[in-house]
XYZ file of C-alpha atoms in Angstrom:
539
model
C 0.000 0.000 0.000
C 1.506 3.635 -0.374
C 0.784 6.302 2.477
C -1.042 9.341 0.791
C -0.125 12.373 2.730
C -2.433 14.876 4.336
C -3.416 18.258 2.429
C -6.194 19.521 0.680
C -7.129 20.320 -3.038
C -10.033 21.322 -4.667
C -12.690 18.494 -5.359
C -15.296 18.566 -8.440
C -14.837 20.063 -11.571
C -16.070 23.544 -12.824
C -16.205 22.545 -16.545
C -18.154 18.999 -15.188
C -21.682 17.418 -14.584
C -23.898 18.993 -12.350
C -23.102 16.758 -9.823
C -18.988 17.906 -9.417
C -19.505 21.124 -8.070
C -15.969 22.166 -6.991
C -15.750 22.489 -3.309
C -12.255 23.241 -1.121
C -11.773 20.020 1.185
C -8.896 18.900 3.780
C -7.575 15.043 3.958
C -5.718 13.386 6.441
C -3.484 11.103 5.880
C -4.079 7.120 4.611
C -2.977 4.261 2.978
C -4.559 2.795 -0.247
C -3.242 0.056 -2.078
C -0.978 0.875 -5.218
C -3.246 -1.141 -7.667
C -6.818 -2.245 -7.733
C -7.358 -6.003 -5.747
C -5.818 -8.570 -8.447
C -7.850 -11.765 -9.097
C -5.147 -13.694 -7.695
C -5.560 -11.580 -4.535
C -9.125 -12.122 -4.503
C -9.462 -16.083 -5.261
C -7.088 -16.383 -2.560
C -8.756 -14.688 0.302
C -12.511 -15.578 -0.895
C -12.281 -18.908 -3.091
C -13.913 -17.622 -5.741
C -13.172 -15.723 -9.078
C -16.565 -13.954 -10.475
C -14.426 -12.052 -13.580
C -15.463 -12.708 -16.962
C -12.086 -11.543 -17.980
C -9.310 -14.295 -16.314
C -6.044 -13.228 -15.482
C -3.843 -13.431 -12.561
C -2.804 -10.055 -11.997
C -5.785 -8.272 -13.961
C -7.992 -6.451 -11.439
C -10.773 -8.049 -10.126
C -14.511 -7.573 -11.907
C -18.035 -8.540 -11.755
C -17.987 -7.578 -7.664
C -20.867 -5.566 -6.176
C -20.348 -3.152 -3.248
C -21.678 -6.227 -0.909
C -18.525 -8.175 -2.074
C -15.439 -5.493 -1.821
C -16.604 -4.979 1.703
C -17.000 -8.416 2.562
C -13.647 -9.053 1.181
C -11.931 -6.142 3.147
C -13.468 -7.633 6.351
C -11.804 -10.689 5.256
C -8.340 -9.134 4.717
C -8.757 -7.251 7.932
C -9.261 -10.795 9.989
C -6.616 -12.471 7.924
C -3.812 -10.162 9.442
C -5.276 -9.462 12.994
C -6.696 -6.299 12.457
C -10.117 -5.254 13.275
C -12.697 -5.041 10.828
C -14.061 -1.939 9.544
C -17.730 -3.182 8.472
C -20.687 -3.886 9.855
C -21.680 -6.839 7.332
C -25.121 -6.133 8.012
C -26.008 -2.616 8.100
C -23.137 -2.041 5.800
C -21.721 0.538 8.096
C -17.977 1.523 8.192
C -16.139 1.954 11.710
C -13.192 4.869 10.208
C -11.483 4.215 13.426
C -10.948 0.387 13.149
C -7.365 -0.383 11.937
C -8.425 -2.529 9.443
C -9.506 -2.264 5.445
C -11.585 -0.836 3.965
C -13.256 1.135 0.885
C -11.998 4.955 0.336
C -13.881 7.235 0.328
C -14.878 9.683 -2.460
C -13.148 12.296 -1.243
C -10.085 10.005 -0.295
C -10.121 8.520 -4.064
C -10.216 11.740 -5.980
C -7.707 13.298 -3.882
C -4.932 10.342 -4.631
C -6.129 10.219 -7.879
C -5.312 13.968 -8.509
C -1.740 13.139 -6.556
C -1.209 16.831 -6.520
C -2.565 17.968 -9.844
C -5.467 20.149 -10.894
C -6.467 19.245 -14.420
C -9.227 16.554 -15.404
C -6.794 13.967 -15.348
C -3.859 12.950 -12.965
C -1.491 13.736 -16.134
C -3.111 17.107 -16.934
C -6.209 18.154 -19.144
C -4.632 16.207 -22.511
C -6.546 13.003 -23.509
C -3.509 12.227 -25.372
C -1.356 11.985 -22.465
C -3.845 9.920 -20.606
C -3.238 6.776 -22.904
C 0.040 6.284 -20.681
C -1.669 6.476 -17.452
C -4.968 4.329 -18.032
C -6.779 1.599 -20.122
C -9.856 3.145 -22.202
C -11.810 3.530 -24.705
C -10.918 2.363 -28.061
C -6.886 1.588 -26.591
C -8.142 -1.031 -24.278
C -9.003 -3.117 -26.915
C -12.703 -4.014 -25.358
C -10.768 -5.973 -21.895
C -9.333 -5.398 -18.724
C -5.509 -5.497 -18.438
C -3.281 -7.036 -16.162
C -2.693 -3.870 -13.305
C 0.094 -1.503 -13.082
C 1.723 -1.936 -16.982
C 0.579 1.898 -17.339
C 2.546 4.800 -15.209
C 1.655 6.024 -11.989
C 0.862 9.091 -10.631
C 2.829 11.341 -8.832
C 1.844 9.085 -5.576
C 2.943 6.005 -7.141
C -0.742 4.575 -7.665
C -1.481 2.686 -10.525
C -4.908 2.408 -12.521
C -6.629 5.409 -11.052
C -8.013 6.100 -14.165
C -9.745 3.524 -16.527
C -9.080 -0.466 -16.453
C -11.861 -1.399 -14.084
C -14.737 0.995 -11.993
C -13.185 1.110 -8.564
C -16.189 1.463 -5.355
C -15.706 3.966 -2.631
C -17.633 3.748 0.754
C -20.013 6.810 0.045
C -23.543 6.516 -0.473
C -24.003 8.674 -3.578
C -26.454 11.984 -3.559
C -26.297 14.149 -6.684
C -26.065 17.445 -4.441
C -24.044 15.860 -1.677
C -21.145 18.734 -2.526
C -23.341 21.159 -1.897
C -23.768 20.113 1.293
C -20.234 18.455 1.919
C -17.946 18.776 5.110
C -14.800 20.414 4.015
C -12.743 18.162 6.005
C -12.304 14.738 5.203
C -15.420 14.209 4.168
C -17.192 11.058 4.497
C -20.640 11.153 2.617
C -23.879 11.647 2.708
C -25.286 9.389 5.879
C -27.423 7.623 4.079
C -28.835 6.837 0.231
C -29.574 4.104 -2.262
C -26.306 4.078 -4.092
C -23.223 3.854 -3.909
C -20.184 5.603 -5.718
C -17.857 4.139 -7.953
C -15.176 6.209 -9.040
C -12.189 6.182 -12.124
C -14.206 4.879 -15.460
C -12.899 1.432 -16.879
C -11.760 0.147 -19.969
C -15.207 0.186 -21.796
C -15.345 3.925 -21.189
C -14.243 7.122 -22.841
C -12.196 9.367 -21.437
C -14.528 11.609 -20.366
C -15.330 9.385 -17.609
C -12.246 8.498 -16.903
C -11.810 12.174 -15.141
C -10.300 12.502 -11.946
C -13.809 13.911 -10.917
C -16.356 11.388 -12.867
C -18.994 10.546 -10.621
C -20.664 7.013 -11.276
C -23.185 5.404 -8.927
C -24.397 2.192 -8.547
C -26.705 0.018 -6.410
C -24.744 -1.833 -4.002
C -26.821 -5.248 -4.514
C -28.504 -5.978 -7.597
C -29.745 -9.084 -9.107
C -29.014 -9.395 -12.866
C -28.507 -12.232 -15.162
C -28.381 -10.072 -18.180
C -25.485 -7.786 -17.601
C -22.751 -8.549 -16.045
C -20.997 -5.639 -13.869
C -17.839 -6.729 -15.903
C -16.128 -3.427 -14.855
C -16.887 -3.082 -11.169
C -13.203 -3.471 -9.513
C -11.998 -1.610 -6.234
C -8.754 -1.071 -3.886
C -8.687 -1.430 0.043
C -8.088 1.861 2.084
C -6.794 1.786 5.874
C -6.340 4.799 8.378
C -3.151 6.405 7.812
C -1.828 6.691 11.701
C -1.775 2.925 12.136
C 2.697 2.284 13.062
C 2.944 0.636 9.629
C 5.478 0.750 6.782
C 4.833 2.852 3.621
C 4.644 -1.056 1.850
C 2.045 -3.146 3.574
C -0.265 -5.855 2.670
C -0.439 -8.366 -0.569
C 1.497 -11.261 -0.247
C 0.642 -12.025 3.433
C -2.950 -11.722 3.041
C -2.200 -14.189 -0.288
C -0.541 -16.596 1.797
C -2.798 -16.748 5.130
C -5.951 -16.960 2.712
C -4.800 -20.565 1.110
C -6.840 -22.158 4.065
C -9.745 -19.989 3.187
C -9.613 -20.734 -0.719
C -9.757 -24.436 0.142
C -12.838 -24.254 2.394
C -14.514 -22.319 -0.219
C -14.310 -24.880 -2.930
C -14.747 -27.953 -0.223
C -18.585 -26.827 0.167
C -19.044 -26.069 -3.376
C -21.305 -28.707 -4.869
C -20.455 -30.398 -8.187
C -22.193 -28.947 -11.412
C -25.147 -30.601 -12.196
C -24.888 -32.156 -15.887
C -28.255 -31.125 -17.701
C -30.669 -34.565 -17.723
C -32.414 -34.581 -20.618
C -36.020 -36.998 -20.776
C -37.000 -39.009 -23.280
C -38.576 -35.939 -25.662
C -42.103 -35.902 -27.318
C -40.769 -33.872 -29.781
C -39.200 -35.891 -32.682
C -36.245 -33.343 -34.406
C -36.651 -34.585 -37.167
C -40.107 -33.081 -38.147
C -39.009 -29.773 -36.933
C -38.948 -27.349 -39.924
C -37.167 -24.138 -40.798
C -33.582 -22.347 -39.972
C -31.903 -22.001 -36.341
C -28.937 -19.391 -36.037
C -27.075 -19.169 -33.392
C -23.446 -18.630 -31.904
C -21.105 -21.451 -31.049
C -17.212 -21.507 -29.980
C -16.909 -25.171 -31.910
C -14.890 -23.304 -34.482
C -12.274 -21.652 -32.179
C -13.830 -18.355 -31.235
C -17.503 -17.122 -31.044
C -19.009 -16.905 -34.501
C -22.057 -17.095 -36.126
C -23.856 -20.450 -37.324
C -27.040 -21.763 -39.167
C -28.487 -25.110 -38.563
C -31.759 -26.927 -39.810
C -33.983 -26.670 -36.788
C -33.677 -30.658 -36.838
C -30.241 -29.919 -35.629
C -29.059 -31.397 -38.617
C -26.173 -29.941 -41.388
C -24.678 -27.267 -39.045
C -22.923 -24.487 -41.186
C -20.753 -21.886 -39.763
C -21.460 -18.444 -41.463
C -19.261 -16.026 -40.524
C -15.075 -16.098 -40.761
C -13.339 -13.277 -39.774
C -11.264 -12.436 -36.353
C -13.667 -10.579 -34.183
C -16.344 -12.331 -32.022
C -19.688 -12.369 -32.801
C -23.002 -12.394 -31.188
C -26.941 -11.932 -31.090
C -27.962 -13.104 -34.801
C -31.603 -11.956 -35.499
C -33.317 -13.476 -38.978
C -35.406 -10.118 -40.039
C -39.335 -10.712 -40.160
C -38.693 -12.494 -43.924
C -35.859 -14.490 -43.177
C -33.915 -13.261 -46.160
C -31.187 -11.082 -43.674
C -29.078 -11.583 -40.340
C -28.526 -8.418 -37.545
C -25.610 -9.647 -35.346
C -23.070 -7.910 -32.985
C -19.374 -8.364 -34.071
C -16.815 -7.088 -31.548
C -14.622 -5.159 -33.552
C -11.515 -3.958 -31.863
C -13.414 -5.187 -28.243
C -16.229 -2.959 -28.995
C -19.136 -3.570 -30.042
C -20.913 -2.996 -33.317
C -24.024 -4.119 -35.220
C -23.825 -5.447 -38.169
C -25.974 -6.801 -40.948
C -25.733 -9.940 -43.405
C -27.616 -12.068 -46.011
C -29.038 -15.208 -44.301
C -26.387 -17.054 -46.144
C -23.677 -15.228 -44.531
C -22.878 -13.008 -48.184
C -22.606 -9.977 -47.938
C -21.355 -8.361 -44.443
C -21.507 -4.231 -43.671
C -21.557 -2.364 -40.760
C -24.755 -0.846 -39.550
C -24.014 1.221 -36.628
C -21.890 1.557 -33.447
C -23.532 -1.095 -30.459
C -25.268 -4.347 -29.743
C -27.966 -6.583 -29.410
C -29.717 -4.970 -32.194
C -33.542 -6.021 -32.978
C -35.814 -6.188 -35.949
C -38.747 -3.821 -35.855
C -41.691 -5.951 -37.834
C -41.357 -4.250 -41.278
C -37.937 -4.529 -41.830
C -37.221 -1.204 -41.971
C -35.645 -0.202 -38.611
C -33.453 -1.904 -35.920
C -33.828 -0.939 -31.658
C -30.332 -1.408 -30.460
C -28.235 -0.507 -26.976
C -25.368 1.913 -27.133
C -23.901 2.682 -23.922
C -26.394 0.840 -21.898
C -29.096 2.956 -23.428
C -31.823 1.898 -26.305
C -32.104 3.468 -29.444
C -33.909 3.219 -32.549
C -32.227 3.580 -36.451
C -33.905 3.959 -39.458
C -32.022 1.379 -41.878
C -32.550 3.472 -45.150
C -32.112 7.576 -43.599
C -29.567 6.095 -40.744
C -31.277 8.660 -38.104
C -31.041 7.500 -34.928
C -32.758 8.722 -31.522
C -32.433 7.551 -27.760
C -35.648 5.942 -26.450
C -34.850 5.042 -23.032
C -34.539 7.991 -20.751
C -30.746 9.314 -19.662
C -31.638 8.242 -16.210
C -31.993 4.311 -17.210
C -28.314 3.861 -17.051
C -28.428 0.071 -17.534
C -30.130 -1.341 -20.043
C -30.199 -4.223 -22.799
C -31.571 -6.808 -24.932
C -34.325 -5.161 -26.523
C -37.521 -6.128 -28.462
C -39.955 -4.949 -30.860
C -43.552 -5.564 -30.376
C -45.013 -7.317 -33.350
C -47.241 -4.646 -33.598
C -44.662 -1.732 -33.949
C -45.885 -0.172 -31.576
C -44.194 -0.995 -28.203
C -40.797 -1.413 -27.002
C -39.555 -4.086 -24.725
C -36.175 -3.536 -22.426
C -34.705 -4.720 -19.508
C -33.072 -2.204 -17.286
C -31.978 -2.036 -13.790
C -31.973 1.776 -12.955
C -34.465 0.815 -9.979
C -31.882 -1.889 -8.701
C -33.101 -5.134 -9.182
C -33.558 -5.856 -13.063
C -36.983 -5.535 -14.298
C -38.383 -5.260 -18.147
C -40.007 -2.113 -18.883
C -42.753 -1.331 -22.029
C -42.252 1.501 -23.544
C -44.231 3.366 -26.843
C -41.908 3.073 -29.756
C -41.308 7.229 -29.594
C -39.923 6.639 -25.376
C -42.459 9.265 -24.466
C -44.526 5.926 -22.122
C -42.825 3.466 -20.343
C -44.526 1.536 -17.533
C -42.712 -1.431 -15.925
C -43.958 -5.348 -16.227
C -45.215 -6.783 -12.993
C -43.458 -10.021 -12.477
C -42.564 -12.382 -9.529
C -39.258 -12.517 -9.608
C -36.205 -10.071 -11.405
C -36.477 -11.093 -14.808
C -34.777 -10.302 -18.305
C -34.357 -10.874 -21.682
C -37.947 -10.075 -22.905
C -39.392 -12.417 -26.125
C -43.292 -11.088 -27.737
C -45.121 -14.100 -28.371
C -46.493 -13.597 -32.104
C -50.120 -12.151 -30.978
C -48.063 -9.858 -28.814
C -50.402 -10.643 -25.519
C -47.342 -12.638 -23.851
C -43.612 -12.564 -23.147
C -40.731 -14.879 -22.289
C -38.161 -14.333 -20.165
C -35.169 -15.338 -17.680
C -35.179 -14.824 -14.007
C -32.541 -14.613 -12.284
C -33.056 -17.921 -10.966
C -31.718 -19.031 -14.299
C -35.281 -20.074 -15.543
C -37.709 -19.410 -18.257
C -40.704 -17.928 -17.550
C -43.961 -16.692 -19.049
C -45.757 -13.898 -18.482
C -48.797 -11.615 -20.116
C -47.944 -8.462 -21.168
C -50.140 -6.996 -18.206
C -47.981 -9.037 -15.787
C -50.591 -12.043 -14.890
C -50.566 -15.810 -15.465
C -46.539 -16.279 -13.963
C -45.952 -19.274 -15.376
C -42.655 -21.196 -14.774
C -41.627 -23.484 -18.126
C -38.158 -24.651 -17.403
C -36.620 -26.388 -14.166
C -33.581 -28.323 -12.838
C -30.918 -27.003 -10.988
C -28.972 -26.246 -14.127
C -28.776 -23.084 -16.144
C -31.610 -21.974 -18.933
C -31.254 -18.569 -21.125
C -32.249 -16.661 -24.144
C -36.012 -18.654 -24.574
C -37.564 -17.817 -28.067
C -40.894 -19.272 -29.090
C -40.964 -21.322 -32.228
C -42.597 -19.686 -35.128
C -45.623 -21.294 -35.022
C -45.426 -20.661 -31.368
C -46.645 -23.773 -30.095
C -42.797 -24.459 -28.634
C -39.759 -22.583 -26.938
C -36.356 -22.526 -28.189
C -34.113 -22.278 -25.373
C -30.142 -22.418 -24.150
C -29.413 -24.803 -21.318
C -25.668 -25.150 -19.285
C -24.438 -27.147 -16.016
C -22.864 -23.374 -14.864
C -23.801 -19.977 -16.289
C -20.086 -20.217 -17.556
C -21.468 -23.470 -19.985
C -20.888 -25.336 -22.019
C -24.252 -24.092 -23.502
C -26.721 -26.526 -26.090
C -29.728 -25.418 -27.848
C -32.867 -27.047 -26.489
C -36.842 -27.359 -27.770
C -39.809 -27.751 -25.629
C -43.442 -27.845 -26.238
C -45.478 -25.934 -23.547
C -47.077 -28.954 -22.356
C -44.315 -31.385 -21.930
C -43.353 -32.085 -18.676
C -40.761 -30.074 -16.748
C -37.849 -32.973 -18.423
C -39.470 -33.431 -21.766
C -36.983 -31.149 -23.550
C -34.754 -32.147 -26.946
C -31.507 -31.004 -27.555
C -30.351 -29.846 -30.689
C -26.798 -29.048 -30.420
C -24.094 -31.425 -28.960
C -20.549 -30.070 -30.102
C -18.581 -26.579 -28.563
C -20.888 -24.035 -26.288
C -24.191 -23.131 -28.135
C -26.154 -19.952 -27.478
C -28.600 -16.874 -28.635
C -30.010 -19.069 -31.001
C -33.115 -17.438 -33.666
C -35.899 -19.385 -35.705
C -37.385 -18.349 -38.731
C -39.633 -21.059 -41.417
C -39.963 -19.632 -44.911
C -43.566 -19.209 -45.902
């Protein structure tokens, strides 16, 4: 850890959001750990590794506040010390000698290390690039920490790599309000602050003073907080050396590692019943993605499961292949440099071009426009005049997988901006949006053809469906296995449906008629991991 010395500097920025009204404020001194917690760290001291991104020394991801406290508890008992958080009331004890999160204050103020422009480095988003992993030089992925410079303090990754969360509760006018000396946050709130930007992020929000905010427990099997890192904090007046922590805290958590993985059950191998469907009648085209070939690409199949055929080649990753409403053309998501982008293709795979910048993109029922996320917001493009318009509000600042009503008139999302994740209906123009009553925190929305129904995933990992006014809950897949990405057939007498062991896979394509029993299920695919699969029959 390095010792950050006591001083005051001017927090916010003038040229900013709203929210980073600059305010004078005083620090004492602390320590805060040169790098953000490695997954090495982490596995060690909790047994377990949630980061989509593997990699020793890259900086943990996929944690919620919950989890960075729990882990600096952890850490604290590990070495003796005494723990800074209540686990259940999530309150932090300052005056305990053990970890825990910085503050806001504390992280902007080693962040700036001195300085006064938007970034450590000055005001100059080309002389960021040495300091920090962003947006488009990150190349879509987290990076192993501390291969950029530090700041004047010696800390690495202040800026960009991975979100980092601070202790604060987050309150958009909490500066106007603030305590000039070493402030601590507002005393209570809904959010939390995370602090830095991350590698999916432009620079703009890489700024010493970017304010993010998230809830501190969220259930979400859509979206994945795949940037969501942190670094411990500890009172500076403990009798410590400038260097503390790390490879103790490694080697006392072995014990710990083991017990973890001791009580984890086995995955459970998908059983699959003797089927009432026979694949062999089943007509029309399946695409989907599958890793058989190396890396994630696009496929086609004949919905018996039969004569698989791989249709796209190139070096990117691909995802989300839609058939349009008369099967003749494919939207997909190909991650171009790391980054998203939709695309477009002829159902034979012919023909490739880039539509716009994004993901997930969705047919609207004509043919003639796309809904698509962009920076966790929805939008809408007109294929032919290419204008585009936002149709989520600025507020929803997690969103995904969208879905056109086969009407045209309605739009389907899922969004967590309330903290659990929900689907929300909204008019095609964004102007009404009401939110669908369901049992359980559910995503992934499917219209069923008359557009009176939906499917969709909970985060239980099951399919459900639901009417589009929220009655008749009904539950269609089971098993203590994995099931995702449901689609109903397109005569819509069956779902279509992805099935794993772990949500990590391997993944196979399944059918299922609504009245089988909860094991009456066929699988289609066998070979690689096989997901976000699409139907279409020819007229």
């Amino acid at each position: 850890m390095v010792l950050v010395p006591a001083g005051s500097f001017t927090m916010g920025d003038a040229s900013g959001r709203p929210d980073e009204t600059p305010h004078r404020v005083s620090m004492r001194a602390f320590y805060l750990d040169r790098t953000p917690v490695t997954q090495e760290l982490y596995e060690a001291v909790m047994g377990v590794n949630p980061s989509k991104r593997k990699g020793t020394t890259n900086p943990i991801e996929r944690t919620q506040w919950t989890d960075a406290v729990r882990f600096c508890n952890e850490c604290s008992e590990l070495e003796g010390l005494t723990p800074c958080y209540d686990l259940n009331s999530g309150q932090c004890n300052f005056e305990a000698d053990g970890y825990r999160l910085p503050t806001e204050a504390e992280w902007e103020y080693a962040c700036r290390a001195g300085s006064e422009g938007k970034y450590c480095c000055g005001d100059r988003e080309a002389d960021l690039v040495r300091y920090a992993w962003f947006k488009p030089q990150s190349g879509g992925m987290t990076h192993p920490v501390g291969q950029k410079q530090a700041n004047a303090w010696g800390l690495y990754d202040m800026h960009g790599n991975v979100w980092q969360w601070c202790n604060d509760y987050y309150a958009e006018n909490y500066y106007a309000e603030s305590l000039s000396d070493n402030p601590r946050g507002p005393a209570t709130g809904q959010m939390r602050v995370l602090r830095g930007g991350a590698w999916e992020c432009p620079a703009d929000k890489c700024r010493a003073a970017s304010r993010f905010k998230e809830f501190p427990v969220y259930a979400d099997a859509c979206f994945g907080s795949d940037s969501y890192g942190f670094r411990r904090a500890k009172k500076g007046d403990a009798a410590e050396k400038r260097e503390t922590a790390g490879a103790a805290t490694q080697v006392a958590a072995a014990p710990v590692a083991e017990k973890a993985s001791a009580h984890s059950p086995p995955p459970t191998a998908a059983k699959q019943a003797v089927g009432r469907i026979d694949p062999a009648q089943l007509k029309g085209t399946i695409v989907f993605v599958s890793d058989r070939s190396g890396t994630l690409k696009i496929w086609k199949m004949e919905a018996s499961g039969k004569n698989p055929t791989q249709l796209t080649h190139g070096a990117d990753p691909e995802a989300d292949p839609r058939f349009a409403p008369d099967g003749k053309r494919l939207l997909f998501t190909s991650l171009h440099g790391g980054f998203p982008e939709v695309w477009l293709m002829n159902a034979d795979g012919s023909g490739p071009s880039f539509v716009t910048k994004g993901s997930q993109g969705s047919w609207a029922p004509d043919g003639k426009a796309i809904v698509f996320i962009r920076d966790n917001q929805a939008y809408v493009r007109d294929l032919d005049s290419g204008r585009e318009r936002r149709v989520t509000p600025e507020g929803w600042e997690r969103c995904g997988v969208p879905a056109w009503s086969p009407d045209g008139k309605h739009l389907a999302v899922a969004s967590r901006h309330l903290g659990n994740i929900g689907i929300f209906i909204l008019t095609a123009d964004g102007k009404e949006r009401r939110q669908l009553k369901a049992q359980e925190p559910c995503c992934t929305p499917e219209w069923s053809r008359d557009g009176k129904k939906f499917l969709c995933q909970t985060v239980q990992g099951h399919i459900h469906q639901v009417d589009a006014s929220g009655d008749n809950w009904e539950q269609l897949t089971f098993g203590a296995d994995v099931q995702h990405d449901a689609r109903y057939s397109p005569d819509g007498s069956m779902i279509l449906f992805c099935r794993a062991p772990t949500p990590e896979g391997p993944w196979q394509i399944c059918v299922k008629r609504f009245d089988d029993d909860e094991e009456g299920f066929v699988v289609l695919t066998k070979e690689g991991s096989n997901s976000l699969p699409d139907w279409h029959v020819s007229p």
